[in-house]
Amino acid sequence: MQKETSPYTCHVFVCTNNRHGERKSCADGGGNAALKDYLKEQVEKRGWKGRVRVSSGAAWGSAERGPTS
């Protein structure tokens, strides 16, 4: 098996999962989409594009306990 390497030094995932009020989710309050956009802007501004990637993530099942880092 050939090991593939990532071109990125860092890959940041921001959960933007929205359960539309059925259960607590990371999209409650609308802040996570804005956070993802802000992080992408900062990556661009600092010249890190191509080395740092910011992506949306799916649910990790921990929204009820608050932010995860």
PDB file of N, CA, C and O in Angstrom:
ATOM      1  N   MET A   1       0.836  -1.170   0.000  1.00  0.00           N
ATOM      2  CA  MET A   1       0.000   0.000   0.000  1.00  0.00           C
ATOM      3  C   MET A   1       0.883   1.237   0.000  1.00  0.00           C
ATOM      4  O   MET A   1       1.835   1.329   0.761  1.00  0.00           O
ATOM      5  N   GLN A   2       0.538   2.199  -0.844  1.00  0.00           N
ATOM      6  CA  GLN A   2       1.294   3.437  -0.915  1.00  0.00           C
ATOM      7  C   GLN A   2       0.691   4.468   0.037  1.00  0.00           C
ATOM      8  O   GLN A   2      -0.514   4.685   0.045  1.00  0.00           O
ATOM      9  N   LYS A   3       1.528   5.074   0.835  1.00  0.00           N
ATOM     10  CA  LYS A   3       1.084   6.105   1.769  1.00  0.00           C
ATOM     11  C   LYS A   3       0.999   7.434   1.034  1.00  0.00           C
ATOM     12  O   LYS A   3       1.951   7.837   0.358  1.00  0.00           O
ATOM     13  N   GLU A   4      -0.124   8.098   1.152  1.00  0.00           N
ATOM     14  CA  GLU A   4      -0.300   9.409   0.544  1.00  0.00           C
ATOM     15  C   GLU A   4      -0.045  10.479   1.589  1.00  0.00           C
ATOM     16  O   GLU A   4      -0.450  10.338   2.737  1.00  0.00           O
ATOM     17  N   THR A   5       0.612  11.532   1.192  1.00  0.00           N
ATOM     18  CA  THR A   5       0.871  12.630   2.108  1.00  0.00           C
ATOM     19  C   THR A   5       0.006  13.821   1.730  1.00  0.00           C
ATOM     20  O   THR A   5      -0.321  14.025   0.573  1.00  0.00           O
ATOM     21  N   SER A   6      -0.343  14.587   2.717  1.00  0.00           N
ATOM     22  CA  SER A   6      -1.163  15.770   2.504  1.00  0.00           C
ATOM     23  C   SER A   6      -0.273  16.961   2.174  1.00  0.00           C
ATOM     24  O   SER A   6       0.803  17.116   2.752  1.00  0.00           O
ATOM     25  N   PRO A   7      -0.717  17.819   1.291  1.00  0.00           N
ATOM     26  CA  PRO A   7       0.049  19.028   1.012  1.00  0.00           C
ATOM     27  C   PRO A   7      -0.100  20.083   2.124  1.00  0.00           C
ATOM     28  O   PRO A   7       0.580  21.093   2.115  1.00  0.00           O
ATOM     29  N   TYR A   8      -0.992  19.811   3.084  1.00  0.00           N
ATOM     30  CA  TYR A   8      -1.282  20.779   4.140  1.00  0.00           C
ATOM     31  C   TYR A   8      -0.499  20.488   5.405  1.00  0.00           C
ATOM     32  O   TYR A   8      -0.373  19.344   5.825  1.00  0.00           O
ATOM     33  N   THR A   9      -0.020  21.548   6.039  1.00  0.00           N
ATOM     34  CA  THR A   9       0.627  21.438   7.334  1.00  0.00           C
ATOM     35  C   THR A   9      -0.431  21.262   8.420  1.00  0.00           C
ATOM     36  O   THR A   9      -0.216  20.570   9.410  1.00  0.00           O
ATOM     37  N   CYS A  10      -1.582  21.890   8.207  1.00  0.00           N
ATOM     38  CA  CYS A  10      -2.666  21.868   9.193  1.00  0.00           C
ATOM     39  C   CYS A  10      -3.999  21.822   8.468  1.00  0.00           C
ATOM     40  O   CYS A  10      -4.178  22.498   7.456  1.00  0.00           O
ATOM     41  N   HIS A  11      -4.921  21.020   8.983  1.00  0.00           N
ATOM     42  CA  HIS A  11      -6.274  20.949   8.431  1.00  0.00           C
ATOM     43  C   HIS A  11      -7.241  21.179   9.585  1.00  0.00           C
ATOM     44  O   HIS A  11      -7.288  20.392  10.530  1.00  0.00           O
ATOM     45  N   VAL A  12      -7.989  22.277   9.521  1.00  0.00           N
ATOM     46  CA  VAL A  12      -8.925  22.676  10.579  1.00  0.00           C
ATOM     47  C   VAL A  12     -10.341  22.328  10.139  1.00  0.00           C
ATOM     48  O   VAL A  12     -10.764  22.709   9.049  1.00  0.00           O
ATOM     49  N   PHE A  13     -11.056  21.598  10.985  1.00  0.00           N
ATOM     50  CA  PHE A  13     -12.448  21.261  10.712  1.00  0.00           C
ATOM     51  C   PHE A  13     -13.345  22.057  11.648  1.00  0.00           C
ATOM     52  O   PHE A  13     -13.136  22.058  12.860  1.00  0.00           O
ATOM     53  N   VAL A  14     -14.352  22.722  11.085  1.00  0.00           N
ATOM     54  CA  VAL A  14     -15.329  23.469  11.867  1.00  0.00           C
ATOM     55  C   VAL A  14     -16.682  22.802  11.632  1.00  0.00           C
ATOM     56  O   VAL A  14     -17.157  22.727  10.490  1.00  0.00           O
ATOM     57  N   CYS A  15     -17.282  22.300  12.698  1.00  0.00           N
ATOM     58  CA  CYS A  15     -18.579  21.643  12.560  1.00  0.00           C
ATOM     59  C   CYS A  15     -19.647  22.682  12.239  1.00  0.00           C
ATOM     60  O   CYS A  15     -19.824  23.660  12.973  1.00  0.00           O
ATOM     61  N   THR A  16     -20.339  22.470  11.148  1.00  0.00           N
ATOM     62  CA  THR A  16     -21.436  23.357  10.749  1.00  0.00           C
ATOM     63  C   THR A  16     -22.746  22.567  10.679  1.00  0.00           C
ATOM     64  O   THR A  16     -23.691  22.972  10.016  1.00  0.00           O
ATOM     65  N   ASN A  17     -22.791  21.439  11.383  1.00  0.00           N
ATOM     66  CA  ASN A  17     -23.968  20.573  11.374  1.00  0.00           C
ATOM     67  C   ASN A  17     -25.184  21.309  11.932  1.00  0.00           C
ATOM     68  O   ASN A  17     -25.107  21.968  12.966  1.00  0.00           O
ATOM     69  N   ASN A  18     -26.314  21.181  11.240  1.00  0.00           N
ATOM     70  CA  ASN A  18     -27.544  21.841  11.658  1.00  0.00           C
ATOM     71  C   ASN A  18     -28.654  20.791  11.761  1.00  0.00           C
ATOM     72  O   ASN A  18     -29.028  20.186  10.764  1.00  0.00           O
ATOM     73  N   ARG A  19     -29.171  20.595  12.954  1.00  0.00           N
ATOM     74  CA  ARG A  19     -30.255  19.630  13.170  1.00  0.00           C
ATOM     75  C   ARG A  19     -31.616  20.316  13.191  1.00  0.00           C
ATOM     76  O   ARG A  19     -32.617  19.715  13.554  1.00  0.00           O
ATOM     77  N   HIS A  20     -31.655  21.579  12.825  1.00  0.00           N
ATOM     78  CA  HIS A  20     -32.892  22.356  12.678  1.00  0.00           C
ATOM     79  C   HIS A  20     -33.782  22.288  13.920  1.00  0.00           C
ATOM     80  O   HIS A  20     -35.000  22.136  13.822  1.00  0.00           O
ATOM     81  N   GLY A  21     -33.167  22.376  15.098  1.00  0.00           N
ATOM     82  CA  GLY A  21     -33.906  22.429  16.346  1.00  0.00           C
ATOM     83  C   GLY A  21     -34.336  21.087  16.924  1.00  0.00           C
ATOM     84  O   GLY A  21     -34.887  21.048  18.011  1.00  0.00           O
ATOM     85  N   GLU A  22     -34.115  19.996  16.201  1.00  0.00           N
ATOM     86  CA  GLU A  22     -34.516  18.683  16.717  1.00  0.00           C
ATOM     87  C   GLU A  22     -33.692  18.284  17.929  1.00  0.00           C
ATOM     88  O   GLU A  22     -34.194  17.662  18.849  1.00  0.00           O
ATOM     89  N   ARG A  23     -32.388  18.602  17.904  1.00  0.00           N
ATOM     90  CA  ARG A  23     -31.459  18.376  19.013  1.00  0.00           C
ATOM     91  C   ARG A  23     -30.429  19.493  18.960  1.00  0.00           C
ATOM     92  O   ARG A  23     -30.288  20.188  17.971  1.00  0.00           O
ATOM     93  N   LYS A  24     -29.690  19.638  20.031  1.00  0.00           N
ATOM     94  CA  LYS A  24     -28.606  20.612  20.078  1.00  0.00           C
ATOM     95  C   LYS A  24     -27.630  20.313  18.943  1.00  0.00           C
ATOM     96  O   LYS A  24     -27.313  19.159  18.686  1.00  0.00           O
ATOM     97  N   SER A  25     -27.192  21.361  18.229  1.00  0.00           N
ATOM     98  CA  SER A  25     -26.220  21.161  17.160  1.00  0.00           C
ATOM     99  C   SER A  25     -25.267  22.346  17.099  1.00  0.00           C
ATOM    100  O   SER A  25     -25.524  23.411  17.651  1.00  0.00           O
ATOM    101  N   CYS A  26     -24.175  22.138  16.424  1.00  0.00           N
ATOM    102  CA  CYS A  26     -23.133  23.161  16.344  1.00  0.00           C
ATOM    103  C   CYS A  26     -23.589  24.412  15.588  1.00  0.00           C
ATOM    104  O   CYS A  26     -23.040  25.486  15.797  1.00  0.00           O
ATOM    105  N   ALA A  27     -24.570  24.278  14.710  1.00  0.00           N
ATOM    106  CA  ALA A  27     -25.038  25.428  13.940  1.00  0.00           C
ATOM    107  C   ALA A  27     -26.008  26.312  14.724  1.00  0.00           C
ATOM    108  O   ALA A  27     -26.379  27.385  14.242  1.00  0.00           O
ATOM    109  N   ASP A  28     -26.406  25.894  15.924  1.00  0.00           N
ATOM    110  CA  ASP A  28     -27.314  26.718  16.733  1.00  0.00           C
ATOM    111  C   ASP A  28     -26.690  28.091  16.941  1.00  0.00           C
ATOM    112  O   ASP A  28     -25.539  28.218  17.328  1.00  0.00           O
ATOM    113  N   GLY A  29     -27.440  29.118  16.654  1.00  0.00           N
ATOM    114  CA  GLY A  29     -26.949  30.481  16.816  1.00  0.00           C
ATOM    115  C   GLY A  29     -26.233  31.018  15.590  1.00  0.00           C
ATOM    116  O   GLY A  29     -25.927  32.197  15.514  1.00  0.00           O
ATOM    117  N   GLY A  30     -25.940  30.167  14.624  1.00  0.00           N
ATOM    118  CA  GLY A  30     -25.357  30.617  13.362  1.00  0.00           C
ATOM    119  C   GLY A  30     -23.894  30.999  13.394  1.00  0.00           C
ATOM    120  O   GLY A  30     -23.360  31.486  12.401  1.00  0.00           O
ATOM    121  N   GLY A  31     -23.227  30.798  14.506  1.00  0.00           N
ATOM    122  CA  GLY A  31     -21.848  31.264  14.620  1.00  0.00           C
ATOM    123  C   GLY A  31     -20.803  30.429  13.904  1.00  0.00           C
ATOM    124  O   GLY A  31     -19.765  30.943  13.510  1.00  0.00           O
ATOM    125  N   ASN A  32     -21.054  29.144  13.717  1.00  0.00           N
ATOM    126  CA  ASN A  32     -20.003  28.302  13.156  1.00  0.00           C
ATOM    127  C   ASN A  32     -19.722  28.560  11.691  1.00  0.00           C
ATOM    128  O   ASN A  32     -18.579  28.490  11.257  1.00  0.00           O
ATOM    129  N   ALA A  33     -20.731  28.865  10.903  1.00  0.00           N
ATOM    130  CA  ALA A  33     -20.492  29.200   9.499  1.00  0.00           C
ATOM    131  C   ALA A  33     -19.662  30.483   9.412  1.00  0.00           C
ATOM    132  O   ALA A  33     -18.737  30.588   8.601  1.00  0.00           O
ATOM    133  N   ALA A  34     -19.973  31.443  10.273  1.00  0.00           N
ATOM    134  CA  ALA A  34     -19.208  32.689  10.308  1.00  0.00           C
ATOM    135  C   ALA A  34     -17.775  32.434  10.779  1.00  0.00           C
ATOM    136  O   ALA A  34     -16.831  33.035  10.264  1.00  0.00           O
ATOM    137  N   LEU A  35     -17.604  31.537  11.742  1.00  0.00           N
ATOM    138  CA  LEU A  35     -16.268  31.189  12.225  1.00  0.00           C
ATOM    139  C   LEU A  35     -15.445  30.561  11.105  1.00  0.00           C
ATOM    140  O   LEU A  35     -14.285  30.919  10.899  1.00  0.00           O
ATOM    141  N   LYS A  36     -16.048  29.646  10.358  1.00  0.00           N
ATOM    142  CA  LYS A  36     -15.346  29.008   9.245  1.00  0.00           C
ATOM    143  C   LYS A  36     -14.916  30.060   8.219  1.00  0.00           C
ATOM    144  O   LYS A  36     -13.773  30.065   7.761  1.00  0.00           O
ATOM    145  N   ASP A  37     -15.820  30.976   7.861  1.00  0.00           N
ATOM    146  CA  ASP A  37     -15.491  32.029   6.900  1.00  0.00           C
ATOM    147  C   ASP A  37     -14.360  32.917   7.423  1.00  0.00           C
ATOM    148  O   ASP A  37     -13.446  33.284   6.682  1.00  0.00           O
ATOM    149  N   TYR A  38     -14.402  33.252   8.700  1.00  0.00           N
ATOM    150  CA  TYR A  38     -13.360  34.081   9.309  1.00  0.00           C
ATOM    151  C   TYR A  38     -12.001  33.384   9.256  1.00  0.00           C
ATOM    152  O   TYR A  38     -10.990  33.986   8.910  1.00  0.00           O
ATOM    153  N   LEU A  39     -11.983  32.098   9.607  1.00  0.00           N
ATOM    154  CA  LEU A  39     -10.724  31.356   9.582  1.00  0.00           C
ATOM    155  C   LEU A  39     -10.159  31.287   8.168  1.00  0.00           C
ATOM    156  O   LEU A  39      -8.956  31.450   7.960  1.00  0.00           O
ATOM    157  N   LYS A  40     -11.029  31.072   7.180  1.00  0.00           N
ATOM    158  CA  LYS A  40     -10.573  31.031   5.791  1.00  0.00           C
ATOM    159  C   LYS A  40      -9.984  32.384   5.374  1.00  0.00           C
ATOM    160  O   LYS A  40      -8.960  32.442   4.691  1.00  0.00           O
ATOM    161  N   GLU A  41     -10.625  33.467   5.790  1.00  0.00           N
ATOM    162  CA  GLU A  41     -10.110  34.815   5.491  1.00  0.00           C
ATOM    163  C   GLU A  41      -8.736  35.013   6.122  1.00  0.00           C
ATOM    164  O   GLU A  41      -7.835  35.585   5.497  1.00  0.00           O
ATOM    165  N   GLN A  42      -8.576  34.568   7.364  1.00  0.00           N
ATOM    166  CA  GLN A  42      -7.299  34.731   8.054  1.00  0.00           C
ATOM    167  C   GLN A  42      -6.189  33.907   7.395  1.00  0.00           C
ATOM    168  O   GLN A  42      -5.048  34.359   7.302  1.00  0.00           O
ATOM    169  N   VAL A  43      -6.516  32.709   6.938  1.00  0.00           N
ATOM    170  CA  VAL A  43      -5.541  31.883   6.231  1.00  0.00           C
ATOM    171  C   VAL A  43      -5.066  32.618   4.977  1.00  0.00           C
ATOM    172  O   VAL A  43      -3.868  32.699   4.694  1.00  0.00           O
ATOM    173  N   GLU A  44      -6.006  33.172   4.233  1.00  0.00           N
ATOM    174  CA  GLU A  44      -5.670  33.920   3.014  1.00  0.00           C
ATOM    175  C   GLU A  44      -4.833  35.157   3.352  1.00  0.00           C
ATOM    176  O   GLU A  44      -3.797  35.412   2.730  1.00  0.00           O
ATOM    177  N   LYS A  45      -5.284  35.912   4.344  1.00  0.00           N
ATOM    178  CA  LYS A  45      -4.617  37.155   4.740  1.00  0.00           C
ATOM    179  C   LYS A  45      -3.162  36.917   5.172  1.00  0.00           C
ATOM    180  O   LYS A  45      -2.283  37.720   4.884  1.00  0.00           O
ATOM    181  N   ARG A  46      -2.922  35.817   5.833  1.00  0.00           N
ATOM    182  CA  ARG A  46      -1.587  35.525   6.361  1.00  0.00           C
ATOM    183  C   ARG A  46      -0.689  34.789   5.372  1.00  0.00           C
ATOM    184  O   ARG A  46       0.443  34.451   5.687  1.00  0.00           O
ATOM    185  N   GLY A  47      -1.225  34.523   4.178  1.00  0.00           N
ATOM    186  CA  GLY A  47      -0.425  33.859   3.163  1.00  0.00           C
ATOM    187  C   GLY A  47      -0.240  32.370   3.402  1.00  0.00           C
ATOM    188  O   GLY A  47       0.724  31.774   2.920  1.00  0.00           O
ATOM    189  N   TRP A  48      -1.185  31.751   4.110  1.00  0.00           N
ATOM    190  CA  TRP A  48      -1.061  30.340   4.454  1.00  0.00           C
ATOM    191  C   TRP A  48      -1.827  29.433   3.492  1.00  0.00           C
ATOM    192  O   TRP A  48      -1.822  28.214   3.659  1.00  0.00           O
ATOM    193  N   LYS A  49      -2.503  30.026   2.498  1.00  0.00           N
ATOM    194  CA  LYS A  49      -3.277  29.215   1.560  1.00  0.00           C
ATOM    195  C   LYS A  49      -2.353  28.200   0.892  1.00  0.00           C
ATOM    196  O   LYS A  49      -1.259  28.531   0.461  1.00  0.00           O
ATOM    197  N   GLY A  50      -2.800  26.956   0.833  1.00  0.00           N
ATOM    198  CA  GLY A  50      -1.981  25.884   0.297  1.00  0.00           C
ATOM    199  C   GLY A  50      -1.241  25.115   1.377  1.00  0.00           C
ATOM    200  O   GLY A  50      -0.785  24.003   1.155  1.00  0.00           O
ATOM    201  N   ARG A  51      -1.128  25.735   2.566  1.00  0.00           N
ATOM    202  CA  ARG A  51      -0.485  25.051   3.703  1.00  0.00           C
ATOM    203  C   ARG A  51      -1.481  24.742   4.812  1.00  0.00           C
ATOM    204  O   ARG A  51      -1.320  23.776   5.542  1.00  0.00           O
ATOM    205  N   VAL A  52      -2.505  25.609   4.961  1.00  0.00           N
ATOM    206  CA  VAL A  52      -3.541  25.419   5.983  1.00  0.00           C
ATOM    207  C   VAL A  52      -4.885  25.350   5.263  1.00  0.00           C
ATOM    208  O   VAL A  52      -5.194  26.198   4.437  1.00  0.00           O
ATOM    209  N   ARG A  53      -5.658  24.344   5.596  1.00  0.00           N
ATOM    210  CA  ARG A  53      -6.977  24.183   4.979  1.00  0.00           C
ATOM    211  C   ARG A  53      -8.043  24.246   6.064  1.00  0.00           C
ATOM    212  O   ARG A  53      -7.888  23.657   7.131  1.00  0.00           O
ATOM    213  N   VAL A  54      -9.131  24.950   5.770  1.00  0.00           N
ATOM    214  CA  VAL A  54     -10.271  25.048   6.678  1.00  0.00           C
ATOM    215  C   VAL A  54     -11.466  24.417   5.969  1.00  0.00           C
ATOM    216  O   VAL A  54     -11.802  24.805   4.853  1.00  0.00           O
ATOM    217  N   SER A  55     -12.086  23.437   6.623  1.00  0.00           N
ATOM    218  CA  SER A  55     -13.202  22.706   6.021  1.00  0.00           C
ATOM    219  C   SER A  55     -14.363  22.592   6.992  1.00  0.00           C
ATOM    220  O   SER A  55     -14.184  22.670   8.201  1.00  0.00           O
ATOM    221  N   SER A  56     -15.548  22.369   6.420  1.00  0.00           N
ATOM    222  CA  SER A  56     -16.708  22.044   7.249  1.00  0.00           C
ATOM    223  C   SER A  56     -16.573  20.608   7.708  1.00  0.00           C
ATOM    224  O   SER A  56     -16.101  19.749   6.957  1.00  0.00           O
ATOM    225  N   GLY A  57     -16.997  20.371   8.926  1.00  0.00           N
ATOM    226  CA  GLY A  57     -16.990  19.015   9.460  1.00  0.00           C
ATOM    227  C   GLY A  57     -18.413  18.591   9.765  1.00  0.00           C
ATOM    228  O   GLY A  57     -19.318  19.415   9.845  1.00  0.00           O
ATOM    229  N   ALA A  58     -18.595  17.311   9.931  1.00  0.00           N
ATOM    230  CA  ALA A  58     -19.910  16.773  10.297  1.00  0.00           C
ATOM    231  C   ALA A  58     -20.003  16.673  11.812  1.00  0.00           C
ATOM    232  O   ALA A  58     -19.066  17.030  12.529  1.00  0.00           O
ATOM    233  N   ALA A  59     -21.105  16.158  12.274  1.00  0.00           N
ATOM    234  CA  ALA A  59     -21.340  16.056  13.716  1.00  0.00           C
ATOM    235  C   ALA A  59     -20.405  15.032  14.359  1.00  0.00           C
ATOM    236  O   ALA A  59     -20.167  13.969  13.814  1.00  0.00           O
ATOM    237  N   TRP A  60     -19.908  15.381  15.531  1.00  0.00           N
ATOM    238  CA  TRP A  60     -19.092  14.475  16.328  1.00  0.00           C
ATOM    239  C   TRP A  60     -19.857  13.978  17.546  1.00  0.00           C
ATOM    240  O   TRP A  60     -19.324  13.263  18.375  1.00  0.00           O
ATOM    241  N   GLY A  61     -21.115  14.388  17.671  1.00  0.00           N
ATOM    242  CA  GLY A  61     -21.949  13.918  18.761  1.00  0.00           C
ATOM    243  C   GLY A  61     -21.661  14.537  20.112  1.00  0.00           C
ATOM    244  O   GLY A  61     -22.009  13.983  21.139  1.00  0.00           O
ATOM    245  N   SER A  62     -21.003  15.690  20.120  1.00  0.00           N
ATOM    246  CA  SER A  62     -20.654  16.296  21.402  1.00  0.00           C
ATOM    247  C   SER A  62     -21.200  17.716  21.571  1.00  0.00           C
ATOM    248  O   SER A  62     -20.790  18.434  22.471  1.00  0.00           O
ATOM    249  N   ALA A  63     -22.128  18.142  20.728  1.00  0.00           N
ATOM    250  CA  ALA A  63     -22.642  19.510  20.800  1.00  0.00           C
ATOM    251  C   ALA A  63     -23.278  19.838  22.145  1.00  0.00           C
ATOM    252  O   ALA A  63     -23.206  20.973  22.604  1.00  0.00           O
ATOM    253  N   GLU A  64     -23.877  18.837  22.782  1.00  0.00           N
ATOM    254  CA  GLU A  64     -24.513  19.079  24.071  1.00  0.00           C
ATOM    255  C   GLU A  64     -23.522  19.470  25.156  1.00  0.00           C
ATOM    256  O   GLU A  64     -23.859  20.113  26.127  1.00  0.00           O
ATOM    257  N   ARG A  65     -22.241  19.071  24.962  1.00  0.00           N
ATOM    258  CA  ARG A  65     -21.209  19.362  25.978  1.00  0.00           C
ATOM    259  C   ARG A  65     -20.433  20.632  25.674  1.00  0.00           C
ATOM    260  O   ARG A  65     -19.550  21.000  26.422  1.00  0.00           O
ATOM    261  N   GLY A  66     -20.722  21.289  24.560  1.00  0.00           N
ATOM    262  CA  GLY A  66     -20.048  22.539  24.237  1.00  0.00           C
ATOM    263  C   GLY A  66     -18.921  22.357  23.233  1.00  0.00           C
ATOM    264  O   GLY A  66     -18.749  21.288  22.662  1.00  0.00           O
ATOM    265  N   PRO A  67     -18.139  23.413  23.001  1.00  0.00           N
ATOM    266  CA  PRO A  67     -17.079  23.389  21.993  1.00  0.00           C
ATOM    267  C   PRO A  67     -16.038  22.311  22.241  1.00  0.00           C
ATOM    268  O   PRO A  67     -15.720  21.981  23.379  1.00  0.00           O
ATOM    269  N   THR A  68     -15.508  21.785  21.154  1.00  0.00           N
ATOM    270  CA  THR A  68     -14.443  20.791  21.201  1.00  0.00           C
ATOM    271  C   THR A  68     -13.238  21.358  20.486  1.00  0.00           C
ATOM    272  O   THR A  68     -13.363  21.967  19.437  1.00  0.00           O
ATOM    273  N   SER A  69     -12.085  21.174  21.063  1.00  0.00           N
ATOM    274  CA  SER A  69     -10.882  21.682  20.400  1.00  0.00           C
ATOM    275  C   SER A  69      -9.897  20.566  20.170  1.00  0.00           C
ATOM    276  O   SER A  69     -10.001  19.503  20.708  1.00  0.00           O
TER     277      SER A  69
END
